[in-house]
Coordinates of C-alpha atoms in Angstrom, one line a residue:
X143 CA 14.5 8.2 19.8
X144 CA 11.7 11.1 19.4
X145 CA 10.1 10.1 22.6
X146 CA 13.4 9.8 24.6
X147 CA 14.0 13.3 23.2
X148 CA 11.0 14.9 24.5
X149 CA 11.3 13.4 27.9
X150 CA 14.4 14.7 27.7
X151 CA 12.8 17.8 27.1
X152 CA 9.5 17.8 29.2
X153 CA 10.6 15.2 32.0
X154 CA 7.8 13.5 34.4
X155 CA 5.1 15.6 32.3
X156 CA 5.1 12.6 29.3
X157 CA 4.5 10.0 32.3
X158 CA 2.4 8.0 29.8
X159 CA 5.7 8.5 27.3
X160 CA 7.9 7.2 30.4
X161 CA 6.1 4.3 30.6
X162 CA 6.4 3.1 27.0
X163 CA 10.1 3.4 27.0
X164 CA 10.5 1.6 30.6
X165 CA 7.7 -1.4 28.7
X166 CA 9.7 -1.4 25.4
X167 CA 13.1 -1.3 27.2
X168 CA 12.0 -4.7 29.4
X169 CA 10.7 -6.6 26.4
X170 CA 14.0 -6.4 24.4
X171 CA 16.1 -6.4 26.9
X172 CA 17.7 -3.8 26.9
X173 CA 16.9 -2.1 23.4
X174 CA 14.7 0.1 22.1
X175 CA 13.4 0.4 18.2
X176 CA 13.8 3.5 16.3
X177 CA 9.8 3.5 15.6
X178 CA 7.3 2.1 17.6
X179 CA 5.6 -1.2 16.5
X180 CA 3.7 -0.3 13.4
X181 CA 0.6 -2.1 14.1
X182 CA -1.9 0.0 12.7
X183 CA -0.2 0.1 9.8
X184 CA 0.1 -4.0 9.2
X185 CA -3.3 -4.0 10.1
X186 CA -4.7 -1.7 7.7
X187 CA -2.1 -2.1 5.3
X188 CA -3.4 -6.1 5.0
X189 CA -6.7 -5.3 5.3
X190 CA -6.8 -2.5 2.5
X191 CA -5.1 -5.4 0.1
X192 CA -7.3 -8.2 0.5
X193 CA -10.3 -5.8 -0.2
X194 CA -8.5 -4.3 -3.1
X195 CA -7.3 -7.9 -4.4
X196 CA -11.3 -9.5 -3.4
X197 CA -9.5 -12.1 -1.4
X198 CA -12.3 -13.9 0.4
X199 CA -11.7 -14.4 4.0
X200 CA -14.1 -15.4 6.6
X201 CA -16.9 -13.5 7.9
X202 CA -16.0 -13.5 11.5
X203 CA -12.7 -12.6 10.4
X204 CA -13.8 -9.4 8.9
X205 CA -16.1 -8.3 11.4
X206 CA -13.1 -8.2 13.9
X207 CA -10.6 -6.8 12.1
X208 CA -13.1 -4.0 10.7
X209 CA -14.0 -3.5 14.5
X210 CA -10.3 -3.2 15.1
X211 CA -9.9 -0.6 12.3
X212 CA -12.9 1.5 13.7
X213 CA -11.1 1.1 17.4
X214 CA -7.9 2.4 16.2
X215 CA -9.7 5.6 13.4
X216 CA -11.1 7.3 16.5
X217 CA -13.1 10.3 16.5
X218 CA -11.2 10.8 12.7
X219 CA -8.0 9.7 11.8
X220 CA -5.2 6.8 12.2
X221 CA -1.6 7.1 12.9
X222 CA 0.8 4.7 11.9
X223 CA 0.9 3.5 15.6
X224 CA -0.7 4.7 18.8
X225 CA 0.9 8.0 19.7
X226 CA 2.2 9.4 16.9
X227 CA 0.8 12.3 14.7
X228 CA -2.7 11.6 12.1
X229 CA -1.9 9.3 9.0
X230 CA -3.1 10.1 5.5
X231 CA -1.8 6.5 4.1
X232 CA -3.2 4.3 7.0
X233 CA -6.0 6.9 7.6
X234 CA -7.0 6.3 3.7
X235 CA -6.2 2.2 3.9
X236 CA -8.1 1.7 6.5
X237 CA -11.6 3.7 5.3
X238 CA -11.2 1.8 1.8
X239 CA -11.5 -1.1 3.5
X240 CA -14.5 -0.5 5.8
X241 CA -16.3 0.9 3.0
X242 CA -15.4 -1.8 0.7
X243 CA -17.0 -4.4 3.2
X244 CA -19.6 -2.4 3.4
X245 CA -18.6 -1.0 7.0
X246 CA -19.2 2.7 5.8
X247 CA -17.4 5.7 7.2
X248 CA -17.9 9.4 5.7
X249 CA -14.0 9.9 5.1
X250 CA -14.8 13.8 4.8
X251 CA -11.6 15.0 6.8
X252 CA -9.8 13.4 4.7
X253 CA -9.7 16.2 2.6
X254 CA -7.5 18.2 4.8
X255 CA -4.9 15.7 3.6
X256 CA -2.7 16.3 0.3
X257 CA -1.6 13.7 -1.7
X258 CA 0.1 16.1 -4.4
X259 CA 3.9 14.9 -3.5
X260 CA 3.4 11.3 -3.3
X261 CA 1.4 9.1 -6.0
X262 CA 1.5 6.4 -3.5
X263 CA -0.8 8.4 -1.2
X264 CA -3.0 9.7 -4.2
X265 CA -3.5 6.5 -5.1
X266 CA -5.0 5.5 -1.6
X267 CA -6.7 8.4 -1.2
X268 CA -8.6 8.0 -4.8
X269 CA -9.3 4.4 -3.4
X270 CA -11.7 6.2 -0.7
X271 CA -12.9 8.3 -3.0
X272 CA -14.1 5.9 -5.6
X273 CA -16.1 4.0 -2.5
X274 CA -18.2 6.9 -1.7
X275 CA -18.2 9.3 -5.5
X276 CA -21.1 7.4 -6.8
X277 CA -23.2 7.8 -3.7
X278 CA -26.5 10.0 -3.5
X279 CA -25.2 13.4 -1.8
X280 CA -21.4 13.2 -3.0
X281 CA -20.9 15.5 -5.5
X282 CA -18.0 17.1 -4.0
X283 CA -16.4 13.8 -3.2
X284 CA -16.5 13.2 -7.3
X285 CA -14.8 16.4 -7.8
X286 CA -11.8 15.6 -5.8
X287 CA -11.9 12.0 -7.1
X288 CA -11.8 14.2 -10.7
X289 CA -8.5 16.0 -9.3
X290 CA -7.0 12.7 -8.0
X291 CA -7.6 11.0 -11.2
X292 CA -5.8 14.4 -12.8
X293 CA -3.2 14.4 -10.6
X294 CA -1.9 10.7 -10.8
X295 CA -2.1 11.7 -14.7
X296 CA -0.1 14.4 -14.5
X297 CA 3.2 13.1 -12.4
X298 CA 3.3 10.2 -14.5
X299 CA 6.3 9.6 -16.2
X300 CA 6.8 9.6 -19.9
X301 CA 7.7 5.7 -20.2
X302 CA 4.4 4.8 -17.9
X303 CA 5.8 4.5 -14.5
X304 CA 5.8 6.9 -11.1
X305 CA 8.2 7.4 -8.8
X306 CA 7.5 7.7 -5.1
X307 CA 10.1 9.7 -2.1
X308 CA 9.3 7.5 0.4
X309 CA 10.5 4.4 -1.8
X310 CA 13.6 3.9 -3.8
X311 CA 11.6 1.8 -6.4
X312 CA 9.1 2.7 -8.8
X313 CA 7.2 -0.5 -8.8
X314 CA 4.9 0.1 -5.4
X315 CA 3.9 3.4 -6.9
X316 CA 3.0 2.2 -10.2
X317 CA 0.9 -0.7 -9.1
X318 CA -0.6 1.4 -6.4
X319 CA -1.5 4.1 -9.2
X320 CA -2.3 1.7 -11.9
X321 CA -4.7 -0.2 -9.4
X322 CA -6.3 3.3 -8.0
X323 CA -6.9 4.6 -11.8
X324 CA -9.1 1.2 -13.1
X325 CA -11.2 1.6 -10.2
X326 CA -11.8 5.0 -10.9
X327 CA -12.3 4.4 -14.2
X328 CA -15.0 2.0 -13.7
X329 CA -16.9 4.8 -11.5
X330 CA -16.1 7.6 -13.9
X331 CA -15.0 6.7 -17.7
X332 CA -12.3 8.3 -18.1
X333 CA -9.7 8.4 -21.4
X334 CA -6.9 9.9 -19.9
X335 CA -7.3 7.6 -16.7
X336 CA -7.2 4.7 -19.4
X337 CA -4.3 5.6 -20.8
X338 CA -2.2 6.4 -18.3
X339 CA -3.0 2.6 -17.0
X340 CA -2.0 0.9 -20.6
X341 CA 1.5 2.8 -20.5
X342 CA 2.1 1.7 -16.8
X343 CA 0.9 -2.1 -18.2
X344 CA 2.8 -1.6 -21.2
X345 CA 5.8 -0.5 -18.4
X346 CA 5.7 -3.1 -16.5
X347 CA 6.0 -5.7 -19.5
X348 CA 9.2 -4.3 -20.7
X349 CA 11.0 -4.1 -17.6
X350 CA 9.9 -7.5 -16.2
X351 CA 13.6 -9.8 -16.2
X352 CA 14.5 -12.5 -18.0
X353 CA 13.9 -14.9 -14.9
X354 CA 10.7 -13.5 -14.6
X355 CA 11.2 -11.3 -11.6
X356 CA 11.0 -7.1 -11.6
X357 CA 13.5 -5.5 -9.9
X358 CA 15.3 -1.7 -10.0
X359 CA 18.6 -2.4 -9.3
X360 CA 18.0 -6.6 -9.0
X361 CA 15.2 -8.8 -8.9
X362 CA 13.4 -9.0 -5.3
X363 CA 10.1 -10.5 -4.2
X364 CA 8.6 -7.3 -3.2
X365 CA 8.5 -5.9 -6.8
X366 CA 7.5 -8.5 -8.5
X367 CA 4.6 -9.0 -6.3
X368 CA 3.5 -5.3 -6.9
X369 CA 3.8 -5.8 -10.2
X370 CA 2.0 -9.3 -10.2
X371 CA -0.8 -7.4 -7.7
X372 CA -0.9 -4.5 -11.1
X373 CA -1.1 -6.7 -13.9
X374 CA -4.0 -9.1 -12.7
X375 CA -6.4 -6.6 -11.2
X376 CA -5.8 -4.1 -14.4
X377 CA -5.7 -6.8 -17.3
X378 CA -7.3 -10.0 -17.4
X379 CA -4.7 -12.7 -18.1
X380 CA -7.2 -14.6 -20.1
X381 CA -7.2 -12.3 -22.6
X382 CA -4.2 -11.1 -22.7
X383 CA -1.5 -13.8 -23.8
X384 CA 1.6 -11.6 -23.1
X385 CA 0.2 -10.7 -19.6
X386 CA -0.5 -14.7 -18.9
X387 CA 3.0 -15.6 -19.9
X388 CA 4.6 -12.5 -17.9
X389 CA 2.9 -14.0 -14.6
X390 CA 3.9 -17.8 -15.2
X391 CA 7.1 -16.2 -15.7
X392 CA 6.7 -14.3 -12.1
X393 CA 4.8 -17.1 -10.4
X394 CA 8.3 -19.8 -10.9
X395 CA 10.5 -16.8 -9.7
X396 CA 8.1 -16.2 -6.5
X397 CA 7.5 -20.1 -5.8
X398 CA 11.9 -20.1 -6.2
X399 CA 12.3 -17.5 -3.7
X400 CA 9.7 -17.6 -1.4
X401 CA 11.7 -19.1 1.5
X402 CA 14.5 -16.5 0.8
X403 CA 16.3 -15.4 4.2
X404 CA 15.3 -11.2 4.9
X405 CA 19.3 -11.3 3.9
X406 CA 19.1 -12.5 0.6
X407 CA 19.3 -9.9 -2.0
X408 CA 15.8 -10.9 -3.1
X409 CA 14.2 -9.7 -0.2
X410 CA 16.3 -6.5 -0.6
X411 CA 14.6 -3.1 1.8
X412 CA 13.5 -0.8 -0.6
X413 CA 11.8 1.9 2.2
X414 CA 13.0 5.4 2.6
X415 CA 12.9 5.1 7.0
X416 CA 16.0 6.6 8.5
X417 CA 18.1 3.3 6.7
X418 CA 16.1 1.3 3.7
X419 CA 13.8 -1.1 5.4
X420 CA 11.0 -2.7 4.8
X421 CA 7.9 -4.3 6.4
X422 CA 8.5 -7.8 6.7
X423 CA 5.1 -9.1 7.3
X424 CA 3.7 -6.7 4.7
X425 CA 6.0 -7.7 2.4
X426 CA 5.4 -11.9 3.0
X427 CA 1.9 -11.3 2.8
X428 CA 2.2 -9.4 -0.7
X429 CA 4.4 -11.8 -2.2
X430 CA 2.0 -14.3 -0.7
X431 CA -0.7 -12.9 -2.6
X432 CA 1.1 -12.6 -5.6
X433 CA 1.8 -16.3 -5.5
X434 CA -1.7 -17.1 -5.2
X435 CA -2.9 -14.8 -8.0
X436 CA 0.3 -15.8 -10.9
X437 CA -0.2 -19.7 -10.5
X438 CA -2.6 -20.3 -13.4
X439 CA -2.7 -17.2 -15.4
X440 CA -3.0 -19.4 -18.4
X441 CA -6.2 -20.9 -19.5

């Protein structure tokens, strides 16, 4: 719609615009998406959780996708797709997970980016910054990881959860936050840090329903994977009895629903885009995860 607006504006002098729309128009048909494919996005956005979750995959299999994650960086920053405007989210996804397989990049313009009105993308960017804090040379880098660690404090809510505008639930943002604080922590001890992530656990215990799912308005896939994704990388299930039993709980519910239609109201959108959408490889591949990680919490 944007692009068709600016040609509309600009005419023959977006010829590289042009051709897009003519390319997208022959491939469906006819119709053309409200947002371009969002393939940087899927791409980062996977790779950024199977660092974070220390899924192994195979070598090879890194090497390209980090090569594809330099490719689509540039000279300094990633949009959500080619041709649209610098990314903080995907810009921040996609240097965690080159410096987290030891790919390193120096995300200093990074800082240029605020994070202050959305926890989700404090969280990411405190994920960067906890790769590079503890390096020789980096002092300024803990500083801000300091401020991002105060921040995500701070806009917590008094029952342990956070609340994101780009999504209508609160579960992504907590998990995101909860995740981002325990690996800041183990840089940088921090008591507030720890807190803050035993209120969002203790959160996240309480709301989890009856059939073992996590829902706001119902139970859905989605949240229940974030929260799954939350519980085992903050707690160890072995050790805590109430956190093994929540994820057996989660792990029937996920196995039940897995194979639920995008119209069932498990797999309901939750995304602020111009409607509620969602991602629906990102969202199979988290609830994929979570499958994996909740089948034998118990020991």
């Amino acid at each position: 719609m944007l692009t068709a607006t600016a040609l509309g504006w600009r005419g023959a002098e977006f010829a590289g615009a042009e051709r897009y729309l003519r390319r997208e128009g022959v491939r469906r048909q006819g119709l053309w998406p409200v947002l371009a494919p969002v393939v940087n996005f899927e791409r980062a956005t996977a790779a950024a959780l199977f660092a974070r979750l220390g899924f192994p995959l195979p070598p090879g299999f890194t090497a390209l996708l980090s090569a594809s994650l330099r490719s689509a960086l540039g000279a300094e920053c990633m949009a959500v797709a080619p041709g649209l405007p610098p990314d903080a989210d995907d810009t921040a996804t996609a240097v965690f997970t080159l410096n987290s397989w030891d790919d390193p990049v120096d995300p200093r313009w990074l800082v240029r980016f605020s994070g202050a009105e959305s926890p989700l993308v404090t969280a990411h960017l405190l994920g960067v910054l906890t790769t590079v804090a503890r390096r020789a040379g980096h002092d300024s880098y803990r500083d801000r990881q300091v401020a991002a660690v105060r921040l995500l404090v701070e806009t917590q809510e008094l029952d342990g959860h956070w609340d994101d505008r780009t999504v209508a639930s609160p579960y992504p943002p907590t998990a995101a936050a909860a995740m981002a604080l325990v690996r800041a922590i183990a840089s940088e001890f921090s008591a507030d840090a720890l807190l803050a992530v035993s209120r969002a656990i203790a959160w996240l215990l309480a709301t989890q329903r009856p059939g073992g799912s996590w829902g706001v308005w119902h139970p859905t896939t989605e949240e229940t994977a974030c929260a799954v994704h939350a519980l085992c990388v903050c707690v160890n299930p072995s050790a805590e009895r109430s956190v093994a039993l929540a994820l057996r709980r989660s792990h029937i519910f996920l196995a039940d629903c897995y194979d639920a239609g995008t119209a069932d109201s498990t797999r309901t959108p939750l995304w602020h885009y111009k409607d509620l959408g969602s991602p629906l490889r990102i969202e199979r591949l988290y609830t994929l995860t979570a499958l994996l990680m909740s089948g034998s919490p118990l020991r």
